[in-house]
Amino acid sequence: HAERLKTLNLLGAIAESSDDAIFAKDLEGRYVLFNRSACEERGITADVALGSTDEELLGPEAARPLRDNDARAIQAGSTIVAEEFIPTQRGLRTKLTTKGPLLDGQGQVIGVFGVARDITDARRAEMALRDSEAHYRSVVSVLTEGVVVIDPQGRVLSCNAAAERIIGSGQQDWVGRSFVAPGWQVRAPDGGPLAPELTPPGRVLATGQAVGAELLLTVDPAGQSRWFELSAQPVHSAEGGHVVAVVCSFWDVSERKRQDDELARHREQLEELVAARTQELRQANASLADAARFIGTIADALPGRVAYWDTALCCRYANRAWRSWFGIGEGGVIGRRMHELLPAQEYASQQPHFDAALAGQAQRFERETQRGAVTHVHEMHFIPDRDAD
């Protein structure tokens, strides 16, 4: 009897120190054991709980599934595990409860015992994770670019529908195999083979650093060259920070690449044409400069005075003899008007000839000027300069 009391006291101490709710009921459903944790959770004392039923403590509706699980445990003759929902001071809590038949010394069933662990927070976390995963899958499934998740060994874990459509391989044919899809090849920009570890996903697995928007040349199963723009993002573990997966997104940019290459070819051709035309213009300008120097040399060597005037009678050229006669340096002639350079009386006497020449009539006449005691006689020629039209 003393040993039994000692054992009962030991079991009672264990039950009272446990954070799990530990209880026992007789065959009528009255509690005969209700530990400290169960009391604190319900907000009642052991005196209130002992001898009471679930119907009295929780109400008929909440008690019904608990009593059904009690009956299942007794009928099974062994322990069962069930999730039960218990109203508590903190609201409705989810309990993972282990129940079994309570036996007397002769092995007769005298009730049911149970141990209940609160898993409300765990279930909420699982629900949040499922919702998050469902949200992620919903978002990824509608993306137009392909998305592939790769494990640390470079094997495909999953892919979205766009990846299957772009690559032409179903997820069942791709998962568990290399991220280089079946029948495909990856190539270096020069067209040679590219080792998997040098591809963007391979470099992310090796370095743990993200790779963004990189062009990758591939060859599809039909032997056609295809260009993809590809980004690879590492997924690090929360504990050690090592790479646990790589998320790779890609889309086919073959047509864009073809257009860019064609545009680059046109640009190169245009640059070549511009360079050739620029060289031609340089040569033409050099020829014009040479011609201008040649003509200027000849004009300066003439004993007669030669000048060129535009329709506004603005000087565009005057040879050395002209400048010397009027005593004006080269910089003081070009760009100046006729009436600024000639004395007023001389300009007035020649203006009818200027007007006639500008009207297209060549003028040839003689003019006298007086310089000191010397009278000079000049033979004048005003020659119209017509354009091609």
Short mmCIF file of N, CA and C in Angstrom, two decimals, residues 54-208:
data_model
loop_
_atom_site.label_atom_id
_atom_site.label_comp_id
_atom_site.label_asym_id
_atom_site.label_seq_id
_atom_site.Cartn_x
_atom_site.Cartn_y
_atom_site.Cartn_z
N ASP A 54 -17.67 17.21 -19.18
CA ASP A 54 -17.39 18.21 -20.21
C ASP A 54 -18.64 19.02 -20.54
N GLU A 55 -19.81 18.35 -20.47
CA GLU A 55 -21.05 19.07 -20.76
C GLU A 55 -21.26 20.20 -19.76
N GLU A 56 -20.92 19.93 -18.49
CA GLU A 56 -21.11 20.94 -17.45
C GLU A 56 -20.07 22.04 -17.56
N LEU A 57 -18.84 21.70 -17.99
CA LEU A 57 -17.78 22.70 -18.04
C LEU A 57 -17.76 23.48 -19.34
N LEU A 58 -18.11 22.80 -20.47
CA LEU A 58 -17.96 23.43 -21.80
C LEU A 58 -19.27 23.65 -22.52
N GLY A 59 -20.30 22.95 -22.13
CA GLY A 59 -21.54 23.01 -22.86
C GLY A 59 -21.70 21.80 -23.77
N PRO A 60 -22.92 21.41 -24.12
CA PRO A 60 -23.17 20.19 -24.89
C PRO A 60 -22.48 20.18 -26.26
N GLU A 61 -22.50 21.32 -26.96
CA GLU A 61 -21.97 21.33 -28.32
C GLU A 61 -20.46 21.10 -28.33
N ALA A 62 -19.72 21.79 -27.46
CA ALA A 62 -18.26 21.63 -27.41
C ALA A 62 -17.88 20.29 -26.82
N ALA A 63 -18.73 19.73 -25.94
CA ALA A 63 -18.39 18.47 -25.26
C ALA A 63 -18.61 17.26 -26.15
N ARG A 64 -19.51 17.35 -27.12
CA ARG A 64 -19.89 16.17 -27.91
C ARG A 64 -18.69 15.52 -28.60
N PRO A 65 -17.84 16.24 -29.37
CA PRO A 65 -16.70 15.58 -30.02
C PRO A 65 -15.70 15.01 -29.01
N LEU A 66 -15.58 15.63 -27.83
CA LEU A 66 -14.67 15.11 -26.82
C LEU A 66 -15.16 13.77 -26.31
N ARG A 67 -16.46 13.67 -26.04
CA ARG A 67 -17.05 12.42 -25.54
C ARG A 67 -16.98 11.33 -26.61
N ASP A 68 -17.12 11.75 -27.92
CA ASP A 68 -17.00 10.75 -29.00
C ASP A 68 -15.59 10.17 -29.04
N ASN A 69 -14.57 11.01 -28.84
CA ASN A 69 -13.20 10.51 -28.82
C ASN A 69 -12.94 9.63 -27.61
N ASP A 70 -13.58 9.96 -26.47
CA ASP A 70 -13.45 9.09 -25.29
C ASP A 70 -13.98 7.70 -25.62
N ALA A 71 -15.14 7.66 -26.25
CA ALA A 71 -15.75 6.37 -26.59
C ALA A 71 -14.89 5.60 -27.57
N ARG A 72 -14.27 6.30 -28.54
CA ARG A 72 -13.40 5.62 -29.51
C ARG A 72 -12.20 4.98 -28.82
N ALA A 73 -11.61 5.69 -27.87
CA ALA A 73 -10.45 5.15 -27.16
C ALA A 73 -10.83 3.92 -26.35
N ILE A 74 -11.96 3.98 -25.69
CA ILE A 74 -12.41 2.83 -24.88
C ILE A 74 -12.72 1.65 -25.79
N GLN A 75 -13.42 1.90 -26.90
CA GLN A 75 -13.78 0.83 -27.83
C GLN A 75 -12.55 0.22 -28.48
N ALA A 76 -11.54 1.05 -28.80
CA ALA A 76 -10.33 0.54 -29.44
C ALA A 76 -9.48 -0.27 -28.48
N GLY A 77 -9.59 0.02 -27.20
CA GLY A 77 -8.79 -0.69 -26.22
C GLY A 77 -7.33 -0.28 -26.26
N SER A 78 -7.01 0.82 -26.93
CA SER A 78 -5.64 1.30 -27.03
C SER A 78 -5.69 2.81 -27.20
N THR A 79 -4.52 3.42 -27.23
CA THR A 79 -4.48 4.88 -27.35
C THR A 79 -4.84 5.33 -28.76
N ILE A 80 -5.47 6.48 -28.84
CA ILE A 80 -5.77 7.13 -30.10
C ILE A 80 -5.27 8.57 -30.01
N VAL A 81 -5.06 9.18 -31.18
CA VAL A 81 -4.63 10.58 -31.24
C VAL A 81 -5.65 11.35 -32.05
N ALA A 82 -6.09 12.48 -31.53
CA ALA A 82 -7.10 13.27 -32.21
C ALA A 82 -6.86 14.75 -31.94
N GLU A 83 -7.27 15.57 -32.91
CA GLU A 83 -7.25 17.02 -32.69
C GLU A 83 -8.59 17.42 -32.11
N GLU A 84 -8.54 18.15 -30.99
CA GLU A 84 -9.76 18.59 -30.32
C GLU A 84 -9.72 20.10 -30.14
N PHE A 85 -10.88 20.70 -30.16
CA PHE A 85 -10.99 22.16 -30.06
C PHE A 85 -11.65 22.49 -28.73
N ILE A 86 -10.87 23.20 -27.87
CA ILE A 86 -11.30 23.45 -26.50
C ILE A 86 -11.44 24.95 -26.27
N PRO A 87 -12.63 25.41 -25.83
CA PRO A 87 -12.77 26.82 -25.43
C PRO A 87 -11.98 27.07 -24.15
N THR A 88 -11.11 28.10 -24.18
CA THR A 88 -10.29 28.44 -23.01
C THR A 88 -10.36 29.93 -22.78
N GLN A 89 -9.61 30.37 -21.75
CA GLN A 89 -9.55 31.81 -21.47
C GLN A 89 -8.91 32.58 -22.61
N ARG A 90 -8.08 31.91 -23.43
CA ARG A 90 -7.42 32.56 -24.57
C ARG A 90 -8.18 32.33 -25.87
N GLY A 91 -9.41 31.89 -25.76
CA GLY A 91 -10.20 31.61 -26.94
C GLY A 91 -10.18 30.14 -27.29
N LEU A 92 -10.66 29.82 -28.48
CA LEU A 92 -10.71 28.43 -28.92
C LEU A 92 -9.30 27.98 -29.28
N ARG A 93 -8.86 26.88 -28.61
CA ARG A 93 -7.51 26.37 -28.81
C ARG A 93 -7.58 24.98 -29.42
N THR A 94 -6.58 24.68 -30.26
CA THR A 94 -6.48 23.37 -30.89
C THR A 94 -5.54 22.51 -30.06
N LYS A 95 -6.02 21.30 -29.69
CA LYS A 95 -5.25 20.39 -28.85
C LYS A 95 -4.99 19.10 -29.61
N LEU A 96 -3.75 18.65 -29.57
CA LEU A 96 -3.41 17.33 -30.06
C LEU A 96 -3.46 16.40 -28.85
N THR A 97 -4.51 15.62 -28.77
CA THR A 97 -4.81 14.85 -27.56
C THR A 97 -4.60 13.36 -27.79
N THR A 98 -3.85 12.75 -26.88
CA THR A 98 -3.68 11.30 -26.86
C THR A 98 -4.58 10.74 -25.77
N LYS A 99 -5.49 9.84 -26.14
CA LYS A 99 -6.45 9.25 -25.19
C LYS A 99 -6.34 7.74 -25.21
N GLY A 100 -6.59 7.16 -24.04
CA GLY A 100 -6.56 5.70 -23.94
C GLY A 100 -7.47 5.22 -22.82
N PRO A 101 -7.79 3.95 -22.81
CA PRO A 101 -8.66 3.41 -21.74
C PRO A 101 -7.93 3.39 -20.39
N LEU A 102 -8.64 3.76 -19.35
CA LEU A 102 -8.11 3.73 -17.98
C LEU A 102 -8.53 2.42 -17.33
N LEU A 103 -7.54 1.62 -16.88
CA LEU A 103 -7.81 0.28 -16.36
C LEU A 103 -7.57 0.23 -14.86
N ASP A 104 -8.33 -0.69 -14.16
CA ASP A 104 -8.07 -0.90 -12.74
C ASP A 104 -7.05 -2.03 -12.58
N GLY A 105 -6.84 -2.44 -11.36
CA GLY A 105 -5.84 -3.47 -11.09
C GLY A 105 -6.14 -4.79 -11.74
N GLN A 106 -7.40 -5.08 -12.02
CA GLN A 106 -7.78 -6.33 -12.67
C GLN A 106 -7.87 -6.21 -14.19
N GLY A 107 -7.49 -5.03 -14.71
CA GLY A 107 -7.53 -4.85 -16.16
C GLY A 107 -8.89 -4.47 -16.69
N GLN A 108 -9.79 -4.11 -15.80
CA GLN A 108 -11.11 -3.69 -16.24
C GLN A 108 -11.11 -2.20 -16.57
N VAL A 109 -11.83 -1.81 -17.61
CA VAL A 109 -11.91 -0.41 -18.01
C VAL A 109 -12.78 0.34 -17.02
N ILE A 110 -12.18 1.36 -16.43
CA ILE A 110 -12.93 2.16 -15.46
C ILE A 110 -13.06 3.62 -15.90
N GLY A 111 -12.54 3.93 -17.06
CA GLY A 111 -12.64 5.30 -17.55
C GLY A 111 -11.70 5.54 -18.71
N VAL A 112 -11.28 6.76 -18.89
CA VAL A 112 -10.40 7.15 -19.98
C VAL A 112 -9.42 8.20 -19.46
N PHE A 113 -8.19 8.16 -19.94
CA PHE A 113 -7.19 9.17 -19.58
C PHE A 113 -6.78 9.91 -20.87
N GLY A 114 -6.17 11.06 -20.66
CA GLY A 114 -5.72 11.83 -21.83
C GLY A 114 -4.61 12.80 -21.51
N VAL A 115 -3.80 13.06 -22.50
CA VAL A 115 -2.75 14.09 -22.43
C VAL A 115 -2.95 15.00 -23.64
N ALA A 116 -3.16 16.27 -23.40
CA ALA A 116 -3.46 17.22 -24.50
C ALA A 116 -2.38 18.28 -24.60
N ARG A 117 -1.83 18.45 -25.78
CA ARG A 117 -0.80 19.48 -26.03
C ARG A 117 -1.38 20.55 -26.94
N ASP A 118 -1.16 21.80 -26.57
CA ASP A 118 -1.68 22.93 -27.34
C ASP A 118 -0.85 23.08 -28.63
N ILE A 119 -1.49 22.94 -29.79
CA ILE A 119 -0.81 23.09 -31.09
C ILE A 119 -1.45 24.21 -31.91
N THR A 120 -2.14 25.11 -31.21
CA THR A 120 -2.85 26.19 -31.94
C THR A 120 -1.88 27.03 -32.76
N ASP A 121 -0.79 27.47 -32.12
CA ASP A 121 0.17 28.34 -32.83
C ASP A 121 0.82 27.60 -33.99
N ALA A 122 1.13 26.31 -33.79
CA ALA A 122 1.74 25.53 -34.87
C ALA A 122 0.78 25.39 -36.04
N ARG A 123 -0.50 25.13 -35.72
CA ARG A 123 -1.49 25.00 -36.80
C ARG A 123 -1.67 26.32 -37.54
N ARG A 124 -1.65 27.42 -36.82
CA ARG A 124 -1.77 28.72 -37.48
C ARG A 124 -0.57 28.98 -38.38
N ALA A 125 0.62 28.61 -37.90
CA ALA A 125 1.81 28.77 -38.73
C ALA A 125 1.73 27.91 -39.98
N GLU A 126 1.25 26.67 -39.80
CA GLU A 126 1.09 25.80 -40.97
C GLU A 126 0.08 26.38 -41.95
N MET A 127 -1.01 26.92 -41.40
CA MET A 127 -2.04 27.52 -42.26
C MET A 127 -1.46 28.73 -43.01
N ALA A 128 -0.69 29.55 -42.28
CA ALA A 128 -0.07 30.72 -42.93
C ALA A 128 0.90 30.28 -44.01
N LEU A 129 1.66 29.20 -43.72
CA LEU A 129 2.62 28.71 -44.71
C LEU A 129 1.89 28.17 -45.94
N ARG A 130 0.79 27.42 -45.71
CA ARG A 130 0.01 26.92 -46.86
C ARG A 130 -0.56 28.06 -47.68
N ASP A 131 -1.08 29.09 -46.96
CA ASP A 131 -1.63 30.24 -47.68
C ASP A 131 -0.53 30.95 -48.47
N SER A 132 0.66 31.07 -47.84
CA SER A 132 1.77 31.72 -48.52
C SER A 132 2.19 30.93 -49.75
N GLU A 133 2.28 29.60 -49.59
CA GLU A 133 2.66 28.76 -50.72
C GLU A 133 1.61 28.84 -51.83
N ALA A 134 0.32 28.84 -51.42
CA ALA A 134 -0.75 28.94 -52.42
C ALA A 134 -0.67 30.28 -53.15
N HIS A 135 -0.39 31.36 -52.38
CA HIS A 135 -0.26 32.68 -53.00
C HIS A 135 0.92 32.69 -53.96
N TYR A 136 2.05 32.13 -53.51
CA TYR A 136 3.25 32.08 -54.36
C TYR A 136 2.96 31.31 -55.65
N ARG A 137 2.32 30.15 -55.51
CA ARG A 137 2.03 29.34 -56.70
C ARG A 137 1.06 30.05 -57.63
N SER A 138 0.09 30.77 -57.04
CA SER A 138 -0.86 31.50 -57.88
C SER A 138 -0.16 32.59 -58.67
N VAL A 139 0.76 33.31 -57.99
CA VAL A 139 1.47 34.39 -58.68
C VAL A 139 2.39 33.82 -59.75
N VAL A 140 3.16 32.78 -59.39
CA VAL A 140 4.14 32.22 -60.32
C VAL A 140 3.45 31.58 -61.51
N SER A 141 2.27 30.98 -61.27
CA SER A 141 1.61 30.26 -62.35
C SER A 141 1.13 31.18 -63.47
N VAL A 142 0.87 32.46 -63.16
CA VAL A 142 0.36 33.38 -64.19
C VAL A 142 1.47 34.22 -64.82
N LEU A 143 2.72 34.04 -64.37
CA LEU A 143 3.81 34.80 -64.98
C LEU A 143 4.04 34.34 -66.41
N THR A 144 4.41 35.29 -67.27
CA THR A 144 4.70 34.93 -68.66
C THR A 144 6.12 34.41 -68.82
N GLU A 145 7.02 34.76 -67.87
CA GLU A 145 8.37 34.20 -67.94
C GLU A 145 8.43 32.88 -67.20
N GLY A 146 9.36 32.04 -67.63
CA GLY A 146 9.54 30.76 -66.98
C GLY A 146 10.23 30.92 -65.64
N VAL A 147 9.81 30.11 -64.66
CA VAL A 147 10.42 30.11 -63.32
C VAL A 147 10.77 28.67 -62.96
N VAL A 148 12.02 28.46 -62.58
CA VAL A 148 12.50 27.13 -62.19
C VAL A 148 13.19 27.25 -60.84
N VAL A 149 12.88 26.31 -59.93
CA VAL A 149 13.56 26.24 -58.63
C VAL A 149 14.55 25.08 -58.68
N ILE A 150 15.80 25.37 -58.33
CA ILE A 150 16.90 24.41 -58.47
C ILE A 150 17.51 24.13 -57.10
N ASP A 151 17.80 22.85 -56.81
CA ASP A 151 18.40 22.50 -55.52
C ASP A 151 19.91 22.71 -55.56
N PRO A 152 20.61 22.57 -54.41
CA PRO A 152 22.06 22.82 -54.38
C PRO A 152 22.87 21.90 -55.28
N GLN A 153 22.30 20.77 -55.69
CA GLN A 153 23.01 19.87 -56.60
C GLN A 153 22.75 20.19 -58.06
N GLY A 154 22.00 21.27 -58.32
CA GLY A 154 21.73 21.66 -59.70
C GLY A 154 20.59 20.91 -60.33
N ARG A 155 19.74 20.26 -59.50
CA ARG A 155 18.59 19.53 -60.03
C ARG A 155 17.33 20.37 -59.88
N VAL A 156 16.41 20.20 -60.81
CA VAL A 156 15.18 20.97 -60.80
C VAL A 156 14.24 20.43 -59.74
N LEU A 157 13.73 21.33 -58.89
CA LEU A 157 12.73 20.95 -57.88
C LEU A 157 11.32 21.18 -58.39
N SER A 158 11.11 22.30 -59.09
CA SER A 158 9.78 22.61 -59.62
C SER A 158 9.92 23.67 -60.70
N CYS A 159 8.86 23.83 -61.50
CA CYS A 159 8.84 24.88 -62.52
C CYS A 159 7.39 25.28 -62.76
N ASN A 160 7.20 26.46 -63.29
CA ASN A 160 5.83 26.91 -63.57
C ASN A 160 5.40 26.53 -64.98
N ALA A 161 4.14 26.83 -65.28
CA ALA A 161 3.58 26.45 -66.58
C ALA A 161 4.29 27.16 -67.73
N ALA A 162 4.70 28.43 -67.49
CA ALA A 162 5.39 29.18 -68.56
C ALA A 162 6.71 28.51 -68.92
N ALA A 163 7.43 27.99 -67.90
CA ALA A 163 8.69 27.30 -68.18
C ALA A 163 8.45 26.06 -69.02
N GLU A 164 7.40 25.31 -68.71
CA GLU A 164 7.07 24.13 -69.50
C GLU A 164 6.76 24.51 -70.94
N ARG A 165 6.01 25.61 -71.10
CA ARG A 165 5.62 26.03 -72.44
C ARG A 165 6.83 26.51 -73.24
N ILE A 166 7.71 27.29 -72.61
CA ILE A 166 8.87 27.83 -73.32
C ILE A 166 9.84 26.71 -73.71
N ILE A 167 10.10 25.81 -72.77
CA ILE A 167 11.08 24.75 -73.00
C ILE A 167 10.49 23.59 -73.80
N GLY A 168 9.18 23.38 -73.66
CA GLY A 168 8.57 22.26 -74.36
C GLY A 168 8.71 20.95 -73.63
N SER A 169 9.02 21.00 -72.32
CA SER A 169 9.12 19.79 -71.50
C SER A 169 8.20 19.93 -70.30
N GLY A 170 7.50 18.84 -69.98
CA GLY A 170 6.63 18.84 -68.81
C GLY A 170 7.45 18.77 -67.53
N GLN A 171 6.84 19.22 -66.43
CA GLN A 171 7.53 19.20 -65.15
C GLN A 171 7.94 17.78 -64.77
N GLN A 172 7.12 16.79 -65.09
CA GLN A 172 7.46 15.42 -64.74
C GLN A 172 8.71 14.92 -65.46
N ASP A 173 9.03 15.51 -66.62
CA ASP A 173 10.24 15.11 -67.35
C ASP A 173 11.47 15.90 -66.92
N TRP A 174 11.26 16.96 -66.16
CA TRP A 174 12.34 17.87 -65.83
C TRP A 174 12.77 17.76 -64.37
N VAL A 175 11.78 17.58 -63.47
CA VAL A 175 12.08 17.55 -62.03
C VAL A 175 13.04 16.40 -61.71
N GLY A 176 14.04 16.71 -60.88
CA GLY A 176 15.03 15.72 -60.49
C GLY A 176 16.20 15.61 -61.45
N ARG A 177 16.14 16.36 -62.56
CA ARG A 177 17.22 16.31 -63.55
C ARG A 177 17.93 17.67 -63.60
N SER A 178 18.97 17.76 -64.41
CA SER A 178 19.74 18.99 -64.53
C SER A 178 18.85 20.14 -64.98
N PHE A 179 19.22 21.37 -64.53
CA PHE A 179 18.43 22.52 -64.94
C PHE A 179 18.56 22.80 -66.43
N VAL A 180 19.57 22.22 -67.10
CA VAL A 180 19.60 22.27 -68.57
C VAL A 180 18.57 21.25 -69.05
N ALA A 181 17.48 21.74 -69.62
CA ALA A 181 16.32 20.90 -69.94
C ALA A 181 16.71 19.75 -70.88
N PRO A 182 15.97 18.65 -70.81
CA PRO A 182 16.26 17.50 -71.67
C PRO A 182 16.29 17.89 -73.15
N GLY A 183 17.35 17.50 -73.83
CA GLY A 183 17.48 17.76 -75.26
C GLY A 183 18.05 19.12 -75.60
N TRP A 184 18.25 19.97 -74.60
CA TRP A 184 18.77 21.32 -74.84
C TRP A 184 20.28 21.36 -74.57
N GLN A 185 20.94 22.37 -75.16
CA GLN A 185 22.37 22.62 -74.93
C GLN A 185 22.55 24.10 -74.63
N VAL A 186 23.55 24.38 -73.78
CA VAL A 186 23.90 25.79 -73.54
C VAL A 186 25.24 26.06 -74.20
N ARG A 187 25.35 27.25 -74.77
CA ARG A 187 26.54 27.60 -75.54
C ARG A 187 27.14 28.92 -75.03
N ALA A 188 28.45 29.04 -75.20
CA ALA A 188 29.13 30.30 -74.94
C ALA A 188 28.78 31.29 -76.06
N PRO A 189 29.00 32.59 -75.86
CA PRO A 189 28.67 33.57 -76.91
C PRO A 189 29.33 33.28 -78.25
N ASP A 190 30.51 32.60 -78.22
CA ASP A 190 31.18 32.29 -79.48
C ASP A 190 30.63 31.03 -80.14
N GLY A 191 29.61 30.40 -79.52
CA GLY A 191 29.00 29.22 -80.08
C GLY A 191 29.53 27.91 -79.54
N GLY A 192 30.64 27.94 -78.78
CA GLY A 192 31.19 26.73 -78.21
C GLY A 192 30.38 26.25 -77.02
N PRO A 193 30.58 25.00 -76.56
CA PRO A 193 29.84 24.48 -75.42
C PRO A 193 30.17 25.24 -74.15
N LEU A 194 29.17 25.39 -73.27
CA LEU A 194 29.33 26.10 -72.01
C LEU A 194 29.05 25.13 -70.87
N ALA A 195 30.02 24.96 -69.98
CA ALA A 195 29.86 24.05 -68.85
C ALA A 195 28.73 24.54 -67.94
N PRO A 196 27.92 23.63 -67.35
CA PRO A 196 26.81 24.05 -66.48
C PRO A 196 27.24 24.95 -65.35
N GLU A 197 28.45 24.73 -64.78
CA GLU A 197 28.87 25.56 -63.66
C GLU A 197 29.17 27.00 -64.06
N LEU A 198 29.29 27.27 -65.38
CA LEU A 198 29.54 28.62 -65.86
C LEU A 198 28.25 29.36 -66.23
N THR A 199 27.13 28.65 -66.21
CA THR A 199 25.84 29.28 -66.48
C THR A 199 25.44 30.11 -65.27
N PRO A 200 24.49 31.05 -65.42
CA PRO A 200 24.06 31.85 -64.27
C PRO A 200 23.64 31.02 -63.05
N PRO A 201 22.78 29.97 -63.19
CA PRO A 201 22.45 29.17 -62.00
C PRO A 201 23.67 28.51 -61.39
N GLY A 202 24.57 28.01 -62.24
CA GLY A 202 25.77 27.36 -61.74
C GLY A 202 26.65 28.33 -60.96
N ARG A 203 26.77 29.57 -61.42
CA ARG A 203 27.59 30.56 -60.72
C ARG A 203 26.96 30.97 -59.41
N VAL A 204 25.62 31.03 -59.37
CA VAL A 204 24.94 31.35 -58.11
C VAL A 204 25.17 30.25 -57.09
N LEU A 205 25.09 28.98 -57.52
CA LEU A 205 25.34 27.87 -56.60
C LEU A 205 26.77 27.91 -56.08
N ALA A 206 27.71 28.35 -56.90
CA ALA A 206 29.12 28.36 -56.50
C ALA A 206 29.46 29.55 -55.62
N THR A 207 28.84 30.72 -55.87
CA THR A 207 29.23 31.94 -55.17
C THR A 207 28.20 32.45 -54.18
N GLY A 208 26.94 32.04 -54.35
CA GLY A 208 25.88 32.56 -53.49
C GLY A 208 25.45 33.96 -53.86
#
